[in-house]
Structure formats: C-alpha cells, structure tokens
Amino acid sequence: MKLILDHCVPRPLIRFLPGHDVQRAGQMGWAELKNGKLLDAAQAAGFDALITVDKGFATQQNLAGRTISVLLLDSRDTDLDSLLPLVPALGAAIVDLMPGTLVRVGSEKGE
C-alpha cells in the first residue's frame, strides 16, 4: 500500500509500517499543502491513504468520490510513544481499507 504521512505525524512512525511504500508530505515537496490540497496532491500521485493525527479531517474533508482514504490516528497527543500502541490497529485498518473512507484508529482518550 502506498501511504503518505501528514506533516503532524512523527517521522519515526515509518519504521513501524514495514511492507508499505511510505513517504512524508514534506519529502514529496508538499510542506505547504494543507488538508484538501494535500489530499488532492496525494491522490494525484497515486497514494492509497493519508495517515494523520489531525482530528479536523473527520469533519473538514468530504472523501466521497475520492480514491484516497484517510487513516486518523486518534491519540491524546502526537508523540511517537502515544502513537505506537495504535500501530497494530493501524495495520489492521490498512488491510481492510476501502477507497474514499476515513478510518479512525484509536479513541479520543488514546486507548
């Protein structure tokens, strides 16, 4: 699966996604792109999903008709230590991912 990490996701998370082609938004030259424009660029580049911790994606973006999906890591903060417990659920979500969907991984309390 071809995945793009949003600006707000810690880079070291890539190490925990073996078997996937994972790039960072900044690495792609998209450091200035936000939300909808980032989704547009990532979709045009053939990415399957955007991984983000930006909870605004759940209400700000309409994914209907898109081929790219959003995987929202729902944690109490964006520290790698807080996100690592979500990696198994993230892996499962990637396997079952349907185009044009938003999948929330974790909970508001970081559980």
The first five atom37 places (N, CA, C, CB, O) and aatype in JSON, in Angstrom:
{
  "aatype": [12, 11, 10, 9, 10, 3, 8, 4, 19, 14, 1, 14, 10, 9, 1, 13, 10, 14, 7, 8, 3, 19, 5, 1, 0, 7, 5, 12, 7, 17, 0, 6, 10, 11, 2, 7, 11, 10, 10, 3, 0, 0, 5, 0, 0, 7, 13, 3, 0, 10, 9, 16, 19, 3, 11, 7, 13, 0, 16, 5, 5, 2, 10, 0, 7, 1, 16, 9, 15, 19, 10, 10, 10, 3, 15, 1, 3, 16, 3, 10, 3, 15, 10, 10, 14, 10, 19, 14, 0, 10, 7, 0, 0, 9, 19, 3, 10, 12, 14, 7, 16, 10, 19, 1, 19, 7, 15, 6, 11, 7, 6],
  "atom_mask": [
    [1, 1, 1, 1, 1],
    [1, 1, 1, 1, 1],
    [1, 1, 1, 1, 1],
    [1, 1, 1, 1, 1],
    [1, 1, 1, 1, 1],
    [1, 1, 1, 1, 1],
    [1, 1, 1, 1, 1],
    [1, 1, 1, 1, 1],
    [1, 1, 1, 1, 1],
    [1, 1, 1, 1, 1],
    [1, 1, 1, 1, 1],
    [1, 1, 1, 1, 1],
    [1, 1, 1, 1, 1],
    [1, 1, 1, 1, 1],
    [1, 1, 1, 1, 1],
    [1, 1, 1, 1, 1],
    [1, 1, 1, 1, 1],
    [1, 1, 1, 1, 1],
    [1, 1, 1, 0, 1],
    [1, 1, 1, 1, 1],
    [1, 1, 1, 1, 1],
    [1, 1, 1, 1, 1],
    [1, 1, 1, 1, 1],
    [1, 1, 1, 1, 1],
    [1, 1, 1, 1, 1],
    [1, 1, 1, 0, 1],
    [1, 1, 1, 1, 1],
    [1, 1, 1, 1, 1],
    [1, 1, 1, 0, 1],
    [1, 1, 1, 1, 1],
    [1, 1, 1, 1, 1],
    [1, 1, 1, 1, 1],
    [1, 1, 1, 1, 1],
    [1, 1, 1, 1, 1],
    [1, 1, 1, 1, 1],
    [1, 1, 1, 0, 1],
    [1, 1, 1, 1, 1],
    [1, 1, 1, 1, 1],
    [1, 1, 1, 1, 1],
    [1, 1, 1, 1, 1],
    [1, 1, 1, 1, 1],
    [1, 1, 1, 1, 1],
    [1, 1, 1, 1, 1],
    [1, 1, 1, 1, 1],
    [1, 1, 1, 1, 1],
    [1, 1, 1, 0, 1],
    [1, 1, 1, 1, 1],
    [1, 1, 1, 1, 1],
    [1, 1, 1, 1, 1],
    [1, 1, 1, 1, 1],
    [1, 1, 1, 1, 1],
    [1, 1, 1, 1, 1],
    [1, 1, 1, 1, 1],
    [1, 1, 1, 1, 1],
    [1, 1, 1, 1, 1],
    [1, 1, 1, 0, 1],
    [1, 1, 1, 1, 1],
    [1, 1, 1, 1, 1],
    [1, 1, 1, 1, 1],
    [1, 1, 1, 1, 1],
    [1, 1, 1, 1, 1],
    [1, 1, 1, 1, 1],
    [1, 1, 1, 1, 1],
    [1, 1, 1, 1, 1],
    [1, 1, 1, 0, 1],
    [1, 1, 1, 1, 1],
    [1, 1, 1, 1, 1],
    [1, 1, 1, 1, 1],
    [1, 1, 1, 1, 1],
    [1, 1, 1, 1, 1],
    [1, 1, 1, 1, 1],
    [1, 1, 1, 1, 1],
    [1, 1, 1, 1, 1],
    [1, 1, 1, 1, 1],
    [1, 1, 1, 1, 1],
    [1, 1, 1, 1, 1],
    [1, 1, 1, 1, 1],
    [1, 1, 1, 1, 1],
    [1, 1, 1, 1, 1],
    [1, 1, 1, 1, 1],
    [1, 1, 1, 1, 1],
    [1, 1, 1, 1, 1],
    [1, 1, 1, 1, 1],
    [1, 1, 1, 1, 1],
    [1, 1, 1, 1, 1],
    [1, 1, 1, 1, 1],
    [1, 1, 1, 1, 1],
    [1, 1, 1, 1, 1],
    [1, 1, 1, 1, 1],
    [1, 1, 1, 1, 1],
    [1, 1, 1, 0, 1],
    [1, 1, 1, 1, 1],
    [1, 1, 1, 1, 1],
    [1, 1, 1, 1, 1],
    [1, 1, 1, 1, 1],
    [1, 1, 1, 1, 1],
    [1, 1, 1, 1, 1],
    [1, 1, 1, 1, 1],
    [1, 1, 1, 1, 1],
    [1, 1, 1, 0, 1],
    [1, 1, 1, 1, 1],
    [1, 1, 1, 1, 1],
    [1, 1, 1, 1, 1],
    [1, 1, 1, 1, 1],
    [1, 1, 1, 1, 1],
    [1, 1, 1, 0, 1],
    [1, 1, 1, 1, 1],
    [1, 1, 1, 1, 1],
    [1, 1, 1, 1, 1],
    [1, 1, 1, 0, 1],
    [1, 1, 1, 1, 1]
  ],
  "atom_positions": [
    [[0.85, -1.18, 0.0], [0.0, 0.0, 0.0], [0.89, 1.24, 0.0], [-0.97, 0.0, 1.23], [1.93, 1.27, 0.67]],
    [[0.5, 2.24, -0.75], [1.25, 3.5, -0.86], [0.62, 4.5, 0.11], [1.24, 4.05, -2.34], [-0.53, 4.92, -0.07]],
    [[1.4, 4.89, 1.13], [0.9, 5.74, 2.21], [1.69, 7.03, 2.29], [0.95, 4.99, 3.54], [2.9, 7.06, 2.04]],
    [[1.0, 8.11, 2.66], [1.65, 9.4, 2.87], [1.4, 9.83, 4.31], [1.13, 10.48, 1.85], [0.27, 9.77, 4.8]],
    [[2.47, 10.27, 4.99], [2.33, 10.78, 6.35], [2.09, 12.28, 6.31], [3.57, 10.45, 7.2], [2.83, 13.01, 5.66]],
    [[1.07, 12.72, 6.99], [0.78, 14.14, 7.14], [1.94, 14.79, 7.9], [-0.59, 14.36, 7.88], [2.73, 14.11, 8.56]],
    [[2.03, 16.11, 7.8], [3.09, 16.88, 8.43], [3.16, 16.65, 9.94], [2.9, 18.35, 8.15], [4.24, 16.67, 10.53]],
    [[2.03, 16.43, 10.56], [1.94, 16.35, 12.02], [2.23, 14.95, 12.59], [0.57, 16.78, 12.46], [2.2, 14.76, 13.8]],
    [[2.51, 13.98, 11.73], [2.8, 12.62, 12.19], [4.32, 12.47, 12.33], [2.23, 11.56, 11.19], [5.07, 12.79, 11.41]],
    [[4.78, 11.99, 13.48], [6.23, 11.84, 13.68], [6.86, 10.92, 12.63], [6.53, 11.3, 15.08], [6.36, 9.82, 12.37]],
    [[7.96, 11.37, 12.05], [8.67, 10.6, 11.02], [9.01, 9.17, 11.42], [9.93, 11.31, 10.66], [8.87, 8.26, 10.59]],
    [[9.45, 8.93, 12.65], [9.86, 7.57, 13.01], [8.74, 6.53, 12.91], [10.39, 7.57, 14.4], [9.01, 5.33, 12.95]],
    [[7.5, 6.96, 12.78], [6.4, 6.01, 12.62], [6.59, 5.14, 11.38], [5.04, 6.75, 12.55], [6.1, 4.01, 11.32]],
    [[7.3, 5.65, 10.4], [7.55, 4.91, 9.16], [8.17, 3.55, 9.45], [8.47, 5.72, 8.23], [7.84, 2.56, 8.8]],
    [[9.07, 3.5, 10.42], [9.74, 2.23, 10.76], [8.77, 1.14, 11.2], [10.75, 2.45, 11.87], [9.09, -0.05, 11.13]],
    [[7.59, 1.53, 11.63], [6.61, 0.58, 12.15], [5.55, 0.21, 11.11], [5.93, 1.16, 13.37], [4.53, -0.39, 11.44]],
    [[5.82, 0.56, 9.86], [4.9, 0.24, 8.76], [5.64, -0.53, 7.66], [4.27, 1.53, 8.17], [5.62, -0.13, 6.5]],
    [[6.29, -1.64, 8.04], [7.04, -2.4, 7.04], [6.1, -3.0, 5.99], [7.85, -3.51, 7.71], [4.94, -3.29, 6.26]],
    [[6.64, -3.16, 4.8], [5.84, -3.76, 3.74], [4.98, -2.76, 2.99], [0.0, 0.0, 0.0], [4.24, -3.13, 2.08]],
    [[5.07, -1.49, 3.36], [4.31, -0.44, 2.68], [5.28, 0.6, 2.13], [3.28, 0.22, 3.66], [6.37, 0.8, 2.67]],
    [[4.87, 1.26, 1.06], [5.62, 2.38, 0.49], [5.13, 3.63, 1.22], [5.43, 2.49, -1.09], [4.05, 4.13, 0.94]],
    [[5.94, 4.13, 2.16], [5.53, 5.26, 3.0], [6.43, 6.45, 2.72], [5.57, 4.88, 4.51], [7.66, 6.35, 2.78]],
    [[5.8, 7.57, 2.42], [6.52, 8.83, 2.18], [5.97, 9.88, 3.15], [6.37, 9.3, 0.68], [4.87, 9.73, 3.69]],
    [[6.74, 10.94, 3.35], [6.29, 12.06, 4.17], [5.86, 13.19, 3.24], [7.42, 12.54, 5.14], [6.42, 13.36, 2.15]],
    [[4.89, 13.96, 3.66], [4.4, 15.07, 2.84], [5.54, 16.02, 2.49], [3.27, 15.83, 3.56], [5.66, 16.43, 1.34]],
    [[6.36, 16.37, 3.46], [7.48, 17.27, 3.21], [8.48, 16.7, 2.23], [0.0, 0.0, 0.0], [9.05, 17.43, 1.41]],
    [[8.7, 15.41, 2.3], [9.61, 14.72, 1.41], [9.14, 14.8, -0.05], [9.76, 13.26, 1.83], [9.95, 14.78, -0.97]],
    [[7.83, 14.9, -0.23], [7.25, 14.98, -1.56], [7.22, 16.42, -2.09], [5.84, 14.39, -1.55], [6.77, 16.67, -3.21]],
    [[7.69, 17.38, -1.27], [7.64, 18.78, -1.67], [6.32, 19.44, -1.37], [0.0, 0.0, 0.0], [5.99, 20.49, -1.93]],
    [[5.55, 18.83, -0.47], [4.22, 19.33, -0.15], [4.16, 19.94, 1.25], [3.2, 18.21, -0.26], [3.11, 19.9, 1.89]],
    [[5.25, 20.5, 1.72], [5.31, 21.05, 3.07], [4.29, 22.16, 3.31], [6.7, 21.58, 3.34], [3.82, 22.34, 4.44]],
    [[3.94, 22.88, 2.27], [3.0, 23.99, 2.42], [1.54, 23.59, 2.21], [3.35, 25.08, 1.46], [0.64, 24.38, 2.48]],
    [[1.31, 22.37, 1.74], [-0.06, 21.95, 1.44], [-0.78, 21.51, 2.71], [-0.07, 20.82, 0.41], [-0.21, 20.81, 3.55]],
    [[-2.02, 21.92, 2.84], [-2.83, 21.56, 4.0], [-4.09, 20.83, 3.55], [-3.2, 22.82, 4.82], [-4.61, 21.08, 2.46]],
    [[-4.56, 19.96, 4.37], [-5.82, 19.24, 4.25], [-6.27, 18.91, 2.84], [-6.86, 20.03, 4.89], [-5.72, 17.99, 2.23]],
    [[-7.25, 19.63, 2.29], [-7.81, 19.3, 0.98], [-6.78, 19.34, -0.14], [0.0, 0.0, 0.0], [-6.78, 18.47, -1.0]],
    [[-5.91, 20.33, -0.14], [-4.88, 20.42, -1.19], [-3.87, 19.28, -1.05], [-4.16, 21.79, -1.11], [-3.38, 18.76, -2.06]],
    [[-3.56, 18.9, 0.18], [-2.67, 17.77, 0.4], [-3.32, 16.48, -0.09], [-2.3, 17.65, 1.9], [-2.67, 15.65, -0.72]],
    [[-4.6, 16.31, 0.2], [-5.32, 15.14, -0.3], [-5.34, 15.11, -1.82], [-6.76, 15.13, 0.23], [-5.14, 14.05, -2.43]],
    [[-5.57, 16.26, -2.44], [-5.58, 16.33, -3.91], [-4.23, 15.89, -4.49], [-5.91, 17.77, -4.38], [-4.18, 15.08, -5.41]],
    [[-3.15, 16.43, -3.93], [-1.81, 16.1, -4.43], [-1.48, 14.63, -4.21], [-0.75, 16.98, -3.76], [-0.94, 13.97, -5.1]],
    [[-1.81, 14.11, -3.03], [-1.51, 12.72, -2.72], [-2.32, 11.77, -3.6], [-1.79, 12.44, -1.24], [-1.81, 10.75, -4.06]],
    [[-3.57, 12.11, -3.82], [-4.4, 11.27, -4.69], [-3.86, 11.28, -6.12], [-5.88, 11.76, -4.67], [-3.78, 10.24, -6.77]],
    [[-3.5, 12.47, -6.61], [-2.96, 12.58, -7.97], [-1.65, 11.8, -8.12], [-2.74, 14.06, -8.32], [-1.34, 11.32, -9.21]],
    [[-0.9, 11.68, -7.03], [0.38, 10.96, -7.07], [0.19, 9.45, -6.85], [1.32, 11.51, -6.01], [1.17, 8.7, -6.84]],
    [[-1.05, 9.02, -6.69], [-1.32, 7.59, -6.58], [-1.25, 7.0, -5.19], [0.0, 0.0, 0.0], [-1.18, 5.78, -5.04]],
    [[-1.26, 7.84, -4.17], [-1.26, 7.32, -2.8], [-2.62, 6.72, -2.48], [-0.9, 8.43, -1.79], [-3.66, 7.22, -2.91]],
    [[-2.6, 5.64, -1.7], [-3.83, 4.97, -1.29], [-4.45, 5.62, -0.06], [-3.57, 3.51, -1.01], [-5.67, 5.66, 0.08]],
    [[-3.59, 6.13, 0.84], [-4.1, 6.7, 2.09], [-3.15, 7.73, 2.67], [-4.36, 5.6, 3.11], [-1.94, 7.66, 2.49]],
    [[-3.75, 8.67, 3.38], [-3.03, 9.67, 4.15], [-3.16, 9.28, 5.61], [-3.58, 11.13, 3.88], [-4.27, 9.02, 6.09]],
    [[-2.04, 9.23, 6.32], [-2.06, 8.97, 7.75], [-1.88, 10.31, 8.45], [-0.96, 7.94, 8.18], [-0.91, 11.03, 8.19]],
    [[-2.8, 10.63, 9.35], [-2.77, 11.92, 10.03], [-3.15, 11.76, 11.5], [-3.71, 12.92, 9.34], [-3.71, 10.74, 11.9]],
    [[-2.84, 12.78, 12.28], [-3.33, 12.88, 13.65], [-4.25, 14.1, 13.78], [-2.13, 12.97, 14.65], [-4.72, 14.42, 14.87]],
    [[-4.49, 14.76, 12.67], [-5.32, 15.96, 12.62], [-6.8, 15.57, 12.71], [-5.05, 16.77, 11.33], [-7.38, 15.11, 11.72]],
    [[-7.39, 15.75, 13.87], [-8.78, 15.35, 14.09], [-9.76, 16.16, 13.26], [-9.13, 15.47, 15.56], [-10.92, 15.77, 13.1]],
    [[-9.31, 17.29, 12.74], [-10.15, 18.1, 11.88], [-10.54, 17.41, 10.59], [0.0, 0.0, 0.0], [-11.56, 17.76, 9.98]],
    [[-9.75, 16.44, 10.15], [-10.08, 15.73, 8.92], [-11.44, 15.06, 9.0], [-9.01, 14.68, 8.62], [-12.13, 14.93, 7.99]],
    [[-11.83, 14.65, 10.19], [-13.09, 13.94, 10.36], [-14.29, 14.8, 9.98], [-13.23, 13.46, 11.79], [-15.32, 14.28, 9.55]],
    [[-14.18, 16.1, 10.14], [-15.32, 16.98, 9.85], [-15.07, 17.96, 8.71], [-15.68, 17.75, 11.09], [-16.02, 18.51, 8.15]],
    [[-13.81, 18.2, 8.35], [-13.49, 19.22, 7.36], [-13.39, 18.7, 5.93], [-12.22, 19.87, 7.72], [-13.48, 19.49, 4.99]],
    [[-13.22, 17.41, 5.76], [-12.99, 16.89, 4.42], [-14.07, 15.91, 4.0], [-11.63, 16.22, 4.34], [-14.44, 15.02, 4.76]],
    [[-14.56, 16.09, 2.79], [-15.53, 15.16, 2.21], [-14.74, 14.21, 1.31], [-16.66, 15.92, 1.4], [-14.14, 14.64, 0.32]],
    [[-14.74, 12.95, 1.64], [-13.97, 11.96, 0.89], [-14.79, 11.26, -0.18], [-13.39, 10.93, 1.83], [-14.27, 10.42, -0.91]],
    [[-16.05, 11.6, -0.29], [-16.91, 10.96, -1.29], [-16.33, 11.17, -2.68], [-18.35, 11.53, -1.23], [-15.99, 12.29, -3.06]],
    [[-16.22, 10.08, -3.43], [-15.72, 10.14, -4.79], [-14.2, 10.13, -4.89], [0.0, 0.0, 0.0], [-13.66, 10.12, -6.0]],
    [[-13.52, 10.12, -3.78], [-12.05, 10.08, -3.8], [-11.56, 8.64, -3.86], [-11.48, 10.79, -2.56], [-12.24, 7.72, -3.43]],
    [[-10.36, 8.48, -4.41], [-9.72, 7.17, -4.4], [-8.78, 7.03, -3.21], [-8.96, 6.93, -5.7], [-8.4, 5.92, -2.84]],
    [[-8.41, 8.16, -2.61], [-7.54, 8.15, -1.44], [-8.4, 8.09, -0.17], [-6.62, 9.39, -1.42], [-9.5, 8.63, -0.13]],
    [[-7.87, 7.44, 0.84], [-8.55, 7.35, 2.14], [-7.72, 8.08, 3.18], [-8.77, 5.88, 2.56], [-6.58, 8.47, 2.93]],
    [[-8.31, 8.28, 4.35], [-7.62, 8.91, 5.47], [-7.64, 7.96, 6.65], [-8.28, 10.28, 5.83], [-8.68, 7.42, 7.02]],
    [[-6.47, 7.75, 7.23], [-6.32, 6.98, 8.47], [-5.99, 7.97, 9.57], [-5.21, 5.86, 8.34], [-4.89, 8.53, 9.6]],
    [[-6.94, 8.19, 10.45], [-6.8, 9.18, 11.52], [-6.36, 8.49, 12.8], [-8.14, 9.95, 11.75], [-7.11, 7.71, 13.39]],
    [[-5.14, 8.76, 13.23], [-4.63, 8.22, 14.48], [-5.15, 9.09, 15.61], [-3.06, 8.15, 14.48], [-4.71, 10.23, 15.77]],
    [[-6.08, 8.56, 16.37], [-6.78, 9.32, 17.4], [-6.13, 9.03, 18.75], [-8.29, 8.96, 17.42], [-6.47, 8.05, 19.42]],
    [[-5.21, 9.89, 19.12], [-4.42, 9.72, 20.34], [-4.5, 10.98, 21.18], [-2.96, 9.37, 20.0], [-4.9, 12.04, 20.69]],
    [[-4.1, 10.86, 22.43], [-4.15, 12.03, 23.33], [-3.15, 13.1, 22.9], [-3.86, 11.61, 24.76], [-3.36, 14.28, 23.19]],
    [[-2.06, 12.7, 22.21], [-1.09, 13.67, 21.68], [-0.39, 13.05, 20.48], [-0.05, 14.09, 22.78], [-0.71, 11.93, 20.07]],
    [[0.56, 13.77, 19.92], [1.22, 13.31, 18.7], [2.6, 12.72, 18.94], [1.33, 14.45, 17.72], [3.35, 12.48, 17.99]],
    [[2.95, 12.48, 20.18], [4.24, 11.86, 20.49], [4.27, 10.43, 19.97], [4.52, 11.88, 22.01], [3.26, 9.73, 20.01]],
    [[5.42, 10.02, 19.5], [5.57, 8.66, 18.97], [5.16, 7.63, 20.03], [7.02, 8.42, 18.52], [4.5, 6.64, 19.69]],
    [[5.55, 7.84, 21.28], [5.2, 6.89, 22.33], [3.69, 6.73, 22.5], [5.81, 7.33, 23.65], [3.21, 5.66, 22.86]],
    [[2.95, 7.78, 22.23], [1.48, 7.7, 22.31], [0.88, 7.02, 21.09], [0.89, 9.11, 22.46], [-0.18, 6.4, 21.19]],
    [[1.55, 7.12, 19.95], [1.03, 6.54, 18.71], [1.38, 5.07, 18.55], [1.55, 7.31, 17.53], [0.65, 4.33, 17.9]],
    [[2.49, 4.63, 19.14], [2.92, 3.24, 18.95], [1.88, 2.21, 19.38], [4.18, 3.01, 19.72], [1.76, 1.19, 18.7]],
    [[1.14, 2.41, 20.46], [0.11, 1.42, 20.8], [-0.98, 1.28, 19.74], [-0.52, 1.79, 22.11], [-1.71, 0.29, 19.73]],
    [[-1.11, 2.26, 18.85], [-2.12, 2.22, 17.79], [-1.64, 1.47, 16.55], [-2.52, 3.64, 17.41], [-2.44, 1.19, 15.65]],
    [[-0.35, 1.15, 16.48], [0.22, 0.52, 15.28], [-0.47, -0.79, 14.9], [1.69, 0.27, 15.48], [-0.76, -0.98, 13.72]],
    [[-0.76, -1.71, 15.83], [-1.46, -2.93, 15.42], [-2.83, -2.65, 14.79], [-1.63, -3.86, 16.62], [-3.18, -3.26, 13.78]],
    [[-3.59, -1.74, 15.39], [-4.9, -1.39, 14.83], [-4.74, -0.66, 13.5], [-5.69, -0.51, 15.82], [-5.57, -0.83, 12.6]],
    [[-3.7, 0.14, 13.36], [-3.42, 0.82, 12.1], [-3.14, -0.2, 11.01], [-2.23, 1.79, 12.24], [-3.65, -0.09, 9.89]],
    [[-2.33, -1.21, 11.33], [-2.04, -2.27, 10.36], [-3.29, -2.99, 9.91], [0.0, 0.0, 0.0], [-3.46, -3.27, 8.73]],
    [[-4.19, -3.28, 10.85], [-5.44, -3.94, 10.51], [-6.33, -3.03, 9.65], [-6.19, -4.35, 11.79], [-6.98, -3.5, 8.72]],
    [[-6.34, -1.75, 9.97], [-7.14, -0.8, 9.2], [-6.62, -0.68, 7.76], [-7.14, 0.58, 9.87], [-7.41, -0.55, 6.83]],
    [[-5.32, -0.73, 7.59], [-4.73, -0.65, 6.25], [-5.18, -1.84, 5.41], [-3.19, -0.61, 6.34], [-5.51, -1.69, 4.23]],
    [[-5.19, -3.01, 6.01], [-5.58, -4.22, 5.29], [-7.03, -4.14, 4.81], [-5.39, -5.46, 6.18], [-7.34, -4.58, 3.7]],
    [[-7.9, -3.58, 5.62], [-9.34, -3.52, 5.31], [-9.77, -2.21, 4.65], [-10.14, -3.73, 6.56], [-10.97, -1.98, 4.46]],
    [[-8.83, -1.35, 4.31], [-9.13, -0.01, 3.83], [-9.9, 0.0, 2.51], [-7.86, 0.77, 3.67], [-9.53, -0.68, 1.56]],
    [[-10.96, 0.78, 2.49], [-11.75, 0.98, 1.28], [-11.48, 2.4, 0.77], [-13.29, 0.76, 1.55], [-11.35, 3.32, 1.57]],
    [[-11.39, 2.59, -0.55], [-11.13, 3.92, -1.1], [-12.2, 4.94, -0.66], [-11.08, 3.86, -2.62], [-13.38, 4.61, -0.54]],
    [[-11.75, 6.15, -0.42], [-12.67, 7.24, -0.11], [-13.28, 7.19, 1.27], [0.0, 0.0, 0.0], [-14.36, 7.74, 1.49]],
    [[-12.61, 6.53, 2.2], [-13.14, 6.45, 3.56], [-12.19, 7.08, 4.55], [-13.41, 4.99, 3.94], [-10.99, 7.23, 4.29]],
    [[-12.73, 7.46, 5.7], [-11.93, 7.91, 6.82], [-12.07, 6.85, 7.9], [-12.37, 9.33, 7.33], [-13.18, 6.51, 8.31]],
    [[-10.95, 6.34, 8.36], [-10.95, 5.33, 9.41], [-10.24, 5.92, 10.63], [-10.26, 4.0, 8.94], [-9.08, 6.33, 10.56]],
    [[-10.97, 5.97, 11.73], [-10.41, 6.46, 12.98], [-9.76, 5.28, 13.7], [-11.5, 7.14, 13.87], [-10.41, 4.27, 13.98]],
    [[-8.47, 5.41, 14.01], [-7.71, 4.36, 14.68], [-7.41, 4.86, 16.09], [-6.4, 4.0, 13.9], [-6.66, 5.82, 16.25]],
    [[-7.97, 4.22, 17.09], [-7.8, 4.65, 18.47], [-9.06, 5.33, 18.96], [0.0, 0.0, 0.0], [-10.13, 5.17, 18.37]],
    [[-8.92, 6.08, 20.03], [-10.08, 6.77, 20.6], [-9.68, 8.15, 21.07], [-10.69, 5.96, 21.76], [-8.5, 8.49, 21.1]],
    [[-10.66, 8.94, 21.43], [-10.42, 10.29, 21.93], [-9.48, 10.28, 23.14], [-11.75, 10.95, 22.29], [-8.74, 11.25, 23.36]],
    [[-9.51, 9.22, 23.91], [-8.68, 9.14, 25.12], [-7.36, 8.46, 24.84], [-9.42, 8.39, 26.21], [-6.57, 8.26, 25.77]],
    [[-7.1, 8.1, 23.6], [-5.83, 7.47, 23.27], [-5.78, 6.01, 23.63], [0.0, 0.0, 0.0], [-4.69, 5.43, 23.74]],
    [[-6.93, 5.39, 23.81], [-6.98, 3.98, 24.18], [-6.86, 3.09, 22.95], [-8.27, 3.68, 24.93], [-6.89, 1.86, 23.08]]
  ]
}
